[in-house]
């Protein structure tokens, strides 16, 4: 339903806060409490006001942006970056997570269909970016049912709910839907996942597009960025092996990867969402990736170089890995479809990895060499 409602502003003063109506704008309306139009927006606005009031902010006016984005998996590496990107670019962003959600984000179990329905119908988002997933291939192999519930069933339900309120859903998928034998891969190439993780994400793509024909699938490769702990990324987790140069470390030099900064993916999601608000034909499958081809050994050497650390203790292993889930040799993504739309952002790997890892630098003497 589309109606005319007021733009909202929260005015704070010590001991009180009030909701102020501004100039009229067109916005999606409706609220589970029965309110519609401006009343629905005011209902949500009061909820936001109450949440902000608990922060005890000083006297000031706080504008509530008219564009609303809901981010799932907002506690994760990618989700945090996506939430920040929307929040800092004039969107009213709400993040949801599960175990680590509170107090910053909404705590939502995506397997709870009632909870998912309620937050979507309460918030009435224009855009939903679905970052939540079980993304670790070896974990998926060991816990297939739980992974399928999150990667497939929850995604399908989210797509239905998004369609119900007219929200544009961006489903985050993976380059692991391809077998890595004939790169680079376009969106129209036939997937052939080698492991269960890739299979569940491909099934997730299918149920999303079946339940929401206006949705978008965004396939991305290996990610890195501002981690809370090194283990959050398969790229940053190598930093300890790089730093402890007194012990040799075997590094994979077989699989070809394209490390991609989560800030770049977040920017692409926002650009895609904003393009869609102007052009309803923006839908279907898209690819985004960094453009620097590296094995993990080459990434580790680049990390060492970025911090002026030795790399002679790193040993390249050129054999195909025999432990864990199968991985594609080279699942390079062709990103020309998004590039032709004028969408994209790429951070050079050495610059991005330095920004991400410097807080974890052990030898403080190297900080002076790198940054001063």
mmCIF file of C-alpha atoms in Angstrom:
data_model
loop_
_atom_site.group_PDB
_atom_site.id
_atom_site.type_symbol
_atom_site.label_atom_id
_atom_site.label_comp_id
_atom_site.label_asym_id
_atom_site.label_seq_id
_atom_site.Cartn_x
_atom_site.Cartn_y
_atom_site.Cartn_z
ATOM 1 C CA UNK A 1 0.000 0.000 0.000
ATOM 2 C CA UNK A 2 1.309 3.446 -0.847
ATOM 3 C CA UNK A 3 0.099 6.522 0.982
ATOM 4 C CA UNK A 4 1.147 10.019 1.813
ATOM 5 C CA UNK A 5 2.729 10.484 5.203
ATOM 6 C CA UNK A 6 4.842 12.903 7.099
ATOM 7 C CA UNK A 7 8.601 12.969 7.289
ATOM 8 C CA UNK A 8 9.564 12.452 10.917
ATOM 9 C CA UNK A 9 12.088 14.030 13.251
ATOM 10 C CA UNK A 10 12.868 13.143 16.842
ATOM 11 C CA UNK A 11 13.602 16.130 19.048
ATOM 12 C CA UNK A 12 15.605 15.438 22.191
ATOM 13 C CA UNK A 13 15.915 17.594 25.283
ATOM 14 C CA UNK A 14 17.111 16.625 28.762
ATOM 15 C CA UNK A 15 14.345 14.597 30.350
ATOM 16 C CA UNK A 16 12.112 14.304 27.283
ATOM 17 C CA UNK A 17 11.850 13.471 23.604
ATOM 18 C CA UNK A 18 9.106 14.125 21.091
ATOM 19 C CA UNK A 19 8.231 13.124 17.533
ATOM 20 C CA UNK A 20 7.931 16.061 15.134
ATOM 21 C CA UNK A 21 6.218 15.911 11.727
ATOM 22 C CA UNK A 22 7.866 17.570 8.717
ATOM 23 C CA UNK A 23 7.186 17.887 5.015
ATOM 24 C CA UNK A 24 5.153 15.160 3.306
ATOM 25 C CA UNK A 25 6.852 12.355 1.391
ATOM 26 C CA UNK A 26 5.624 9.221 -0.386
ATOM 27 C CA UNK A 27 6.397 6.104 1.571
ATOM 28 C CA UNK A 28 5.193 2.525 2.021
ATOM 29 C CA UNK A 29 2.689 2.384 4.883
ATOM 30 C CA UNK A 30 0.818 0.020 7.151
ATOM 31 C CA UNK A 31 1.394 -1.259 10.678
ATOM 32 C CA UNK A 32 0.414 -4.509 12.453
ATOM 33 C CA UNK A 33 -1.220 -2.482 15.239
ATOM 34 C CA UNK A 34 -3.822 -1.399 12.681
ATOM 35 C CA UNK A 35 -2.406 2.015 11.893
ATOM 36 C CA UNK A 36 -1.876 3.143 8.311
ATOM 37 C CA UNK A 37 -0.352 6.097 6.484
ATOM 38 C CA UNK A 38 1.256 8.695 8.720
ATOM 39 C CA UNK A 39 0.042 6.830 11.804
ATOM 40 C CA UNK A 40 2.063 3.764 10.813
ATOM 41 C CA UNK A 41 5.207 5.818 10.352
ATOM 42 C CA UNK A 42 4.555 7.587 13.641
ATOM 43 C CA UNK A 43 4.150 4.219 15.355
ATOM 44 C CA UNK A 44 7.575 3.094 14.150
ATOM 45 C CA UNK A 45 9.024 6.533 14.817
ATOM 46 C CA UNK A 46 7.941 6.359 18.442
ATOM 47 C CA UNK A 47 9.602 2.974 18.775
ATOM 48 C CA UNK A 48 12.818 4.447 17.382
ATOM 49 C CA UNK A 49 12.446 7.443 19.683
ATOM 50 C CA UNK A 50 12.029 5.184 22.692
ATOM 51 C CA UNK A 51 15.133 3.226 21.752
ATOM 52 C CA UNK A 52 17.197 6.371 21.230
ATOM 53 C CA UNK A 53 15.890 7.856 24.460
ATOM 54 C CA UNK A 54 17.495 5.012 26.363
ATOM 55 C CA UNK A 55 20.841 6.314 25.108
ATOM 56 C CA UNK A 56 20.284 9.584 27.050
ATOM 57 C CA UNK A 57 21.364 11.776 24.149
ATOM 58 C CA UNK A 58 21.889 15.538 24.646
ATOM 59 C CA UNK A 59 19.346 18.099 23.450
ATOM 60 C CA UNK A 60 19.217 18.021 19.645
ATOM 61 C CA UNK A 61 17.040 17.165 16.658
ATOM 62 C CA UNK A 62 17.562 13.747 15.057
ATOM 63 C CA UNK A 63 16.159 13.190 11.588
ATOM 64 C CA UNK A 64 14.754 9.770 10.726
ATOM 65 C CA UNK A 65 15.656 9.062 7.069
ATOM 66 C CA UNK A 66 12.668 8.137 4.935
ATOM 67 C CA UNK A 67 14.432 5.171 3.253
ATOM 68 C CA UNK A 68 14.414 2.048 5.410
ATOM 69 C CA UNK A 69 16.811 -0.914 5.192
ATOM 70 C CA UNK A 70 16.771 -4.128 7.206
ATOM 71 C CA UNK A 71 20.054 -6.052 7.466
ATOM 72 C CA UNK A 72 20.120 -9.698 8.561
ATOM 73 C CA UNK A 73 23.331 -11.116 9.997
ATOM 74 C CA UNK A 74 24.255 -7.600 11.130
ATOM 75 C CA UNK A 75 26.611 -8.940 13.802
ATOM 76 C CA UNK A 76 28.792 -10.702 11.222
ATOM 77 C CA UNK A 77 31.743 -9.384 9.235
ATOM 78 C CA UNK A 78 29.734 -8.506 6.120
ATOM 79 C CA UNK A 79 26.549 -7.569 7.969
ATOM 80 C CA UNK A 80 28.335 -4.980 10.112
ATOM 81 C CA UNK A 81 29.786 -3.337 7.009
ATOM 82 C CA UNK A 82 26.424 -3.337 5.206
ATOM 83 C CA UNK A 83 24.647 -1.844 8.226
ATOM 84 C CA UNK A 84 27.295 0.872 8.527
ATOM 85 C CA UNK A 85 27.156 1.675 4.805
ATOM 86 C CA UNK A 86 23.392 2.198 4.793
ATOM 87 C CA UNK A 87 23.351 3.948 8.157
ATOM 88 C CA UNK A 88 25.985 6.465 7.040
ATOM 89 C CA UNK A 89 24.299 7.219 3.700
ATOM 90 C CA UNK A 90 20.931 8.600 4.733
ATOM 91 C CA UNK A 91 19.103 5.328 5.297
ATOM 92 C CA UNK A 92 17.195 4.344 8.407
ATOM 93 C CA UNK A 93 18.989 1.031 8.906
ATOM 94 C CA UNK A 94 17.937 -1.644 11.370
ATOM 95 C CA UNK A 95 20.199 -4.648 11.891
ATOM 96 C CA UNK A 96 19.193 -7.998 13.269
ATOM 97 C CA UNK A 97 21.235 -10.854 14.622
ATOM 98 C CA UNK A 98 20.842 -13.678 17.074
ATOM 99 C CA UNK A 99 23.426 -14.620 19.698
ATOM 100 C CA UNK A 100 25.442 -11.382 19.578
ATOM 101 C CA UNK A 101 22.615 -9.028 18.611
ATOM 102 C CA UNK A 102 21.817 -7.062 21.733
ATOM 103 C CA UNK A 103 22.079 -4.286 22.683
ATOM 104 C CA UNK A 104 22.985 -2.787 19.302
ATOM 105 C CA UNK A 105 20.743 -4.828 17.011
ATOM 106 C CA UNK A 106 17.364 -6.548 17.064
ATOM 107 C CA UNK A 107 17.534 -10.145 18.270
ATOM 108 C CA UNK A 108 15.714 -12.273 15.702
ATOM 109 C CA UNK A 109 15.814 -16.011 15.126
ATOM 110 C CA UNK A 110 15.441 -16.253 11.344
ATOM 111 C CA UNK A 111 14.029 -19.767 11.768
ATOM 112 C CA UNK A 112 11.106 -18.244 13.723
ATOM 113 C CA UNK A 113 8.672 -17.317 10.958
ATOM 114 C CA UNK A 114 6.459 -15.294 13.318
ATOM 115 C CA UNK A 115 9.380 -13.166 14.515
ATOM 116 C CA UNK A 116 10.505 -12.579 10.925
ATOM 117 C CA UNK A 117 6.983 -11.603 9.891
ATOM 118 C CA UNK A 118 6.631 -9.215 12.811
ATOM 119 C CA UNK A 119 9.849 -7.251 12.297
ATOM 120 C CA UNK A 120 9.281 -6.900 8.550
ATOM 121 C CA UNK A 121 5.677 -5.777 8.938
ATOM 122 C CA UNK A 122 6.556 -3.490 11.849
ATOM 123 C CA UNK A 123 9.477 -1.811 10.120
ATOM 124 C CA UNK A 124 8.138 -1.886 6.545
ATOM 125 C CA UNK A 125 11.621 -1.810 4.938
ATOM 126 C CA UNK A 126 12.169 -0.677 1.377
ATOM 127 C CA UNK A 127 15.240 -2.940 1.173
ATOM 128 C CA UNK A 128 16.342 -6.116 2.969
ATOM 129 C CA UNK A 129 19.959 -7.266 2.656
ATOM 130 C CA UNK A 130 20.141 -10.904 3.710
ATOM 131 C CA UNK A 131 23.699 -11.466 4.953
ATOM 132 C CA UNK A 132 22.941 -14.162 7.529
ATOM 133 C CA UNK A 133 24.184 -17.618 6.525
ATOM 134 C CA UNK A 134 26.292 -20.568 7.557
ATOM 135 C CA UNK A 135 29.256 -19.721 5.332
ATOM 136 C CA UNK A 136 31.930 -22.159 6.572
ATOM 137 C CA UNK A 137 32.122 -25.092 4.113
ATOM 138 C CA UNK A 138 33.527 -27.576 6.616
ATOM 139 C CA UNK A 139 30.845 -26.704 9.200
ATOM 140 C CA UNK A 140 28.113 -27.164 6.582
ATOM 141 C CA UNK A 141 29.483 -30.639 5.768
ATOM 142 C CA UNK A 142 29.328 -31.589 9.461
ATOM 143 C CA UNK A 143 25.978 -29.924 10.232
ATOM 144 C CA UNK A 144 24.000 -30.242 6.976
ATOM 145 C CA UNK A 145 20.492 -30.007 8.418
ATOM 146 C CA UNK A 146 21.155 -26.870 10.472
ATOM 147 C CA UNK A 147 22.958 -25.250 7.532
ATOM 148 C CA UNK A 148 20.098 -26.053 5.170
ATOM 149 C CA UNK A 149 17.562 -24.559 7.569
ATOM 150 C CA UNK A 150 19.428 -21.253 7.648
ATOM 151 C CA UNK A 151 20.759 -21.067 4.086
ATOM 152 C CA UNK A 152 17.646 -22.381 2.349
ATOM 153 C CA UNK A 153 14.470 -22.502 4.447
ATOM 154 C CA UNK A 154 14.973 -19.203 6.267
ATOM 155 C CA UNK A 155 15.937 -17.488 3.011
ATOM 156 C CA UNK A 156 12.798 -18.690 1.261
ATOM 157 C CA UNK A 157 10.593 -17.466 4.094
ATOM 158 C CA UNK A 158 12.369 -14.109 4.154
ATOM 159 C CA UNK A 159 11.767 -13.761 0.419
ATOM 160 C CA UNK A 160 8.029 -14.366 0.903
ATOM 161 C CA UNK A 161 7.798 -11.806 3.688
ATOM 162 C CA UNK A 162 9.765 -9.247 1.675
ATOM 163 C CA UNK A 163 7.401 -9.718 -1.273
ATOM 164 C CA UNK A 164 4.467 -9.227 1.083
ATOM 165 C CA UNK A 165 5.503 -5.672 1.925
ATOM 166 C CA UNK A 166 7.038 -4.836 -1.461
ATOM 167 C CA UNK A 167 10.610 -4.776 -0.130
ATOM 168 C CA UNK A 168 13.586 -5.294 -2.448
ATOM 169 C CA UNK A 169 15.504 -8.321 -1.154
ATOM 170 C CA UNK A 170 19.229 -8.745 -1.819
ATOM 171 C CA UNK A 171 20.274 -12.324 -1.092
ATOM 172 C CA UNK A 172 24.028 -12.719 -0.546
ATOM 173 C CA UNK A 173 25.368 -15.834 -2.272
ATOM 174 C CA UNK A 174 28.795 -17.199 -3.183
ATOM 175 C CA UNK A 175 31.233 -18.011 -5.971
ATOM 176 C CA UNK A 176 31.190 -21.575 -4.622
ATOM 177 C CA UNK A 177 28.077 -22.276 -6.693
ATOM 178 C CA UNK A 178 30.574 -22.895 -9.538
ATOM 179 C CA UNK A 179 33.005 -25.808 -9.919
ATOM 180 C CA UNK A 180 35.967 -23.609 -10.850
ATOM 181 C CA UNK A 181 36.847 -25.347 -14.135
ATOM 182 C CA UNK A 182 35.874 -22.620 -16.665
ATOM 183 C CA UNK A 183 36.384 -19.121 -15.242
ATOM 184 C CA UNK A 184 35.462 -16.321 -15.395
ATOM 185 C CA UNK A 185 31.795 -17.006 -14.692
ATOM 186 C CA UNK A 186 28.907 -14.858 -15.862
ATOM 187 C CA UNK A 187 25.542 -14.759 -14.123
ATOM 188 C CA UNK A 188 24.086 -16.861 -16.951
ATOM 189 C CA UNK A 189 26.618 -19.692 -16.622
ATOM 190 C CA UNK A 190 25.306 -22.980 -15.232
ATOM 191 C CA UNK A 191 26.265 -23.544 -11.581
ATOM 192 C CA UNK A 192 27.815 -26.812 -10.456
ATOM 193 C CA UNK A 193 28.764 -26.613 -6.760
ATOM 194 C CA UNK A 194 31.374 -29.072 -5.512
ATOM 195 C CA UNK A 195 30.519 -28.937 -1.823
ATOM 196 C CA UNK A 196 27.420 -28.847 0.359
ATOM 197 C CA UNK A 197 27.925 -25.187 1.241
ATOM 198 C CA UNK A 198 27.733 -24.223 -2.437
ATOM 199 C CA UNK A 199 24.721 -26.491 -2.893
ATOM 200 C CA UNK A 200 22.789 -24.937 0.004
ATOM 201 C CA UNK A 201 23.531 -21.415 -1.225
ATOM 202 C CA UNK A 202 22.414 -22.359 -4.741
ATOM 203 C CA UNK A 203 19.210 -23.854 -3.328
ATOM 204 C CA UNK A 204 18.791 -20.630 -1.351
ATOM 205 C CA UNK A 205 19.087 -18.623 -4.578
ATOM 206 C CA UNK A 206 16.377 -20.728 -6.190
ATOM 207 C CA UNK A 207 13.851 -20.457 -3.351
ATOM 208 C CA UNK A 208 14.450 -16.718 -3.026
ATOM 209 C CA UNK A 209 13.768 -16.065 -6.703
ATOM 210 C CA UNK A 210 10.814 -18.480 -6.719
ATOM 211 C CA UNK A 211 9.179 -16.733 -3.764
ATOM 212 C CA UNK A 212 10.086 -13.185 -4.768
ATOM 213 C CA UNK A 213 10.469 -12.504 -8.482
ATOM 214 C CA UNK A 214 11.676 -8.967 -7.776
ATOM 215 C CA UNK A 215 14.578 -10.082 -5.579
ATOM 216 C CA UNK A 216 18.280 -9.917 -6.386
ATOM 217 C CA UNK A 217 21.007 -12.495 -5.810
ATOM 218 C CA UNK A 218 24.506 -11.113 -5.253
ATOM 219 C CA UNK A 219 27.304 -13.685 -5.564
ATOM 220 C CA UNK A 220 30.593 -12.744 -3.915
ATOM 221 C CA UNK A 221 33.939 -14.492 -3.198
ATOM 222 C CA UNK A 222 36.230 -14.725 -0.158
ATOM 223 C CA UNK A 223 35.849 -11.692 2.130
ATOM 224 C CA UNK A 224 38.018 -9.717 4.510
ATOM 225 C CA UNK A 225 37.634 -6.432 6.358
ATOM 226 C CA UNK A 226 37.547 -4.889 9.811
ATOM 227 C CA UNK A 227 37.295 -8.076 11.861
ATOM 228 C CA UNK A 228 36.509 -8.302 15.566
ATOM 229 C CA UNK A 229 38.726 -11.374 15.747
ATOM 230 C CA UNK A 230 41.118 -12.814 13.170
ATOM 231 C CA UNK A 231 39.066 -16.002 12.793
ATOM 232 C CA UNK A 232 36.166 -14.052 11.254
ATOM 233 C CA UNK A 233 37.757 -14.208 7.806
ATOM 234 C CA UNK A 234 39.691 -16.885 5.932
ATOM 235 C CA UNK A 235 42.041 -14.073 4.868
ATOM 236 C CA UNK A 236 42.714 -12.352 8.184
ATOM 237 C CA UNK A 237 43.087 -15.657 10.046
ATOM 238 C CA UNK A 238 46.472 -16.053 8.324
ATOM 239 C CA UNK A 239 47.937 -13.018 10.103
ATOM 240 C CA UNK A 240 49.294 -14.921 13.104
ATOM 241 C CA UNK A 241 51.151 -17.323 10.810
ATOM 242 C CA UNK A 242 52.611 -14.329 9.005
ATOM 243 C CA UNK A 243 53.692 -12.605 12.208
ATOM 244 C CA UNK A 244 55.283 -15.624 13.925
ATOM 245 C CA UNK A 245 58.192 -15.830 11.511
ATOM 246 C CA UNK A 246 60.224 -18.103 13.804
ATOM 247 C CA UNK A 247 58.089 -21.041 12.684
ATOM 248 C CA UNK A 248 57.543 -22.205 9.086
ATOM 249 C CA UNK A 249 53.942 -22.209 7.862
ATOM 250 C CA UNK A 250 52.411 -24.125 4.966
ATOM 251 C CA UNK A 251 50.099 -21.976 2.819
ATOM 252 C CA UNK A 252 47.809 -23.116 0.018
ATOM 253 C CA UNK A 253 49.168 -22.135 -3.396
ATOM 254 C CA UNK A 254 46.645 -24.141 -5.449
ATOM 255 C CA UNK A 255 43.244 -22.445 -5.166
ATOM 256 C CA UNK A 256 42.931 -19.121 -6.989
ATOM 257 C CA UNK A 257 40.992 -16.560 -4.962
ATOM 258 C CA UNK A 258 39.855 -12.963 -5.369
ATOM 259 C CA UNK A 259 39.866 -11.385 -1.887
ATOM 260 C CA UNK A 260 37.151 -8.761 -1.579
ATOM 261 C CA UNK A 261 36.735 -6.057 1.046
ATOM 262 C CA UNK A 262 33.385 -6.115 2.850
ATOM 263 C CA UNK A 263 33.227 -2.315 2.549
ATOM 264 C CA UNK A 264 33.153 -2.729 -1.237
ATOM 265 C CA UNK A 265 30.375 -5.337 -1.077
ATOM 266 C CA UNK A 266 28.418 -3.091 1.285
ATOM 267 C CA UNK A 267 28.761 -0.177 -1.131
ATOM 268 C CA UNK A 268 27.582 -2.366 -4.007
ATOM 269 C CA UNK A 269 24.520 -3.429 -1.970
ATOM 270 C CA UNK A 270 23.627 0.199 -1.253
ATOM 271 C CA UNK A 271 24.188 1.282 -4.851
ATOM 272 C CA UNK A 272 22.073 -1.642 -6.068
ATOM 273 C CA UNK A 273 19.285 -0.738 -3.630
ATOM 274 C CA UNK A 274 19.299 2.911 -4.655
ATOM 275 C CA UNK A 275 19.343 1.998 -8.342
ATOM 276 C CA UNK A 276 16.380 -0.330 -7.778
ATOM 277 C CA UNK A 277 14.343 2.442 -6.129
ATOM 278 C CA UNK A 278 14.657 4.352 -9.401
ATOM 279 C CA UNK A 279 14.380 1.383 -11.749
ATOM 280 C CA UNK A 280 12.078 -1.577 -10.891
ATOM 281 C CA UNK A 281 13.742 -3.691 -13.608
ATOM 282 C CA UNK A 282 16.805 -4.125 -11.364
ATOM 283 C CA UNK A 283 16.397 -7.743 -10.264
ATOM 284 C CA UNK A 284 17.884 -11.196 -10.797
ATOM 285 C CA UNK A 285 21.463 -12.413 -10.330
ATOM 286 C CA UNK A 286 24.588 -10.254 -10.070
ATOM 287 C CA UNK A 287 28.301 -10.827 -9.406
ATOM 288 C CA UNK A 288 30.787 -8.699 -7.482
ATOM 289 C CA UNK A 289 34.425 -9.420 -6.658
ATOM 290 C CA UNK A 290 37.820 -7.925 -6.106
ATOM 291 C CA UNK A 291 39.986 -8.090 -9.232
ATOM 292 C CA UNK A 292 43.333 -9.192 -7.748
ATOM 293 C CA UNK A 293 43.898 -12.927 -8.262
ATOM 294 C CA UNK A 294 45.812 -14.534 -5.386
ATOM 295 C CA UNK A 295 46.347 -17.866 -3.684
ATOM 296 C CA UNK A 296 46.401 -17.878 0.101
ATOM 297 C CA UNK A 297 50.180 -18.056 -0.081
ATOM 298 C CA UNK A 298 50.237 -14.917 -2.216
ATOM 299 C CA UNK A 299 47.807 -13.193 0.158
ATOM 300 C CA UNK A 300 50.030 -14.067 3.101
ATOM 301 C CA UNK A 301 53.076 -12.658 1.291
ATOM 302 C CA UNK A 302 51.134 -9.494 0.445
ATOM 303 C CA UNK A 303 50.140 -9.143 4.106
ATOM 304 C CA UNK A 304 53.767 -9.519 5.161
ATOM 305 C CA UNK A 305 54.788 -6.918 2.591
ATOM 306 C CA UNK A 306 52.080 -4.484 3.760
ATOM 307 C CA UNK A 307 53.489 -4.575 7.298
ATOM 308 C CA UNK A 308 57.179 -4.826 6.345
ATOM 309 C CA UNK A 309 57.317 -8.302 7.879
ATOM 310 C CA UNK A 310 59.476 -11.223 6.695
ATOM 311 C CA UNK A 311 57.836 -13.888 4.535
ATOM 312 C CA UNK A 312 60.646 -16.412 4.030
ATOM 313 C CA UNK A 313 59.023 -18.767 6.581
ATOM 314 C CA UNK A 314 55.888 -19.103 4.445
ATOM 315 C CA UNK A 315 55.889 -22.276 2.320
ATOM 316 C CA UNK A 316 53.697 -22.560 -0.834
ATOM 317 C CA UNK A 317 51.806 -25.859 -1.144
ATOM 318 C CA UNK A 318 50.798 -26.460 -4.762
ATOM 319 C CA UNK A 319 48.945 -29.760 -4.260
ATOM 320 C CA UNK A 320 45.153 -29.868 -4.246
ATOM 321 C CA UNK A 321 43.937 -29.938 -0.602
ATOM 322 C CA UNK A 322 42.797 -33.388 0.499
ATOM 323 C CA UNK A 323 41.283 -32.411 3.878
ATOM 324 C CA UNK A 324 37.853 -30.852 4.330
ATOM 325 C CA UNK A 325 35.149 -29.941 1.818
ATOM 326 C CA UNK A 326 36.067 -29.778 -1.858
ATOM 327 C CA UNK A 327 36.852 -26.293 -3.167
ATOM 328 C CA UNK A 328 36.721 -24.981 -6.743
ATOM 329 C CA UNK A 329 40.172 -24.300 -8.251
ATOM 330 C CA UNK A 330 39.223 -20.923 -9.761
ATOM 331 C CA UNK A 331 35.680 -19.577 -9.439
ATOM 332 C CA UNK A 332 36.449 -16.071 -10.729
ATOM 333 C CA UNK A 333 33.295 -13.997 -11.158
ATOM 334 C CA UNK A 334 32.638 -11.816 -14.188
ATOM 335 C CA UNK A 335 31.347 -8.508 -12.771
ATOM 336 C CA UNK A 336 30.623 -6.709 -16.043
ATOM 337 C CA UNK A 337 26.833 -6.737 -15.526
ATOM 338 C CA UNK A 338 27.062 -4.501 -12.440
ATOM 339 C CA UNK A 339 29.854 -2.442 -13.963
ATOM 340 C CA UNK A 340 27.637 -1.656 -16.963
ATOM 341 C CA UNK A 341 25.049 -0.313 -14.520
ATOM 342 C CA UNK A 342 27.675 2.015 -13.079
ATOM 343 C CA UNK A 343 27.757 0.065 -9.834
ATOM 344 C CA UNK A 344 30.964 -0.946 -8.094
ATOM 345 C CA UNK A 345 33.803 -0.172 -5.714
ATOM 346 C CA UNK A 346 37.170 -1.895 -5.272
ATOM 347 C CA UNK A 347 39.743 -1.343 -2.547
ATOM 348 C CA UNK A 348 43.336 -2.381 -3.427
ATOM 349 C CA UNK A 349 44.177 -5.473 -1.385
ATOM 350 C CA UNK A 350 47.304 -4.133 0.309
ATOM 351 C CA UNK A 351 45.539 -0.946 1.399
ATOM 352 C CA UNK A 352 42.458 -2.794 2.600
ATOM 353 C CA UNK A 353 44.322 -5.524 4.467
ATOM 354 C CA UNK A 354 46.587 -3.011 6.209
ATOM 355 C CA UNK A 355 43.550 -1.075 7.440
ATOM 356 C CA UNK A 356 41.897 -4.310 8.611
ATOM 357 C CA UNK A 357 44.839 -5.938 10.392
ATOM 358 C CA UNK A 358 46.899 -3.189 12.009
ATOM 359 C CA UNK A 359 45.005 -3.489 15.370
ATOM 360 C CA UNK A 360 46.225 -7.106 15.552
ATOM 361 C CA UNK A 361 49.878 -6.281 14.919
ATOM 362 C CA UNK A 362 51.859 -7.924 17.738
ATOM 363 C CA UNK A 363 55.258 -6.240 17.437
ATOM 364 C CA UNK A 364 54.543 -2.584 18.191
ATOM 365 C CA UNK A 365 57.895 -1.547 16.722
ATOM 366 C CA UNK A 366 56.594 -2.424 13.253
ATOM 367 C CA UNK A 367 53.732 0.055 13.679
ATOM 368 C CA UNK A 368 56.173 2.935 13.632
ATOM 369 C CA UNK A 369 57.778 1.570 10.452
ATOM 370 C CA UNK A 370 54.415 1.116 8.687
ATOM 371 C CA UNK A 371 52.484 4.154 9.795
ATOM 372 C CA UNK A 372 55.007 6.870 10.608
#
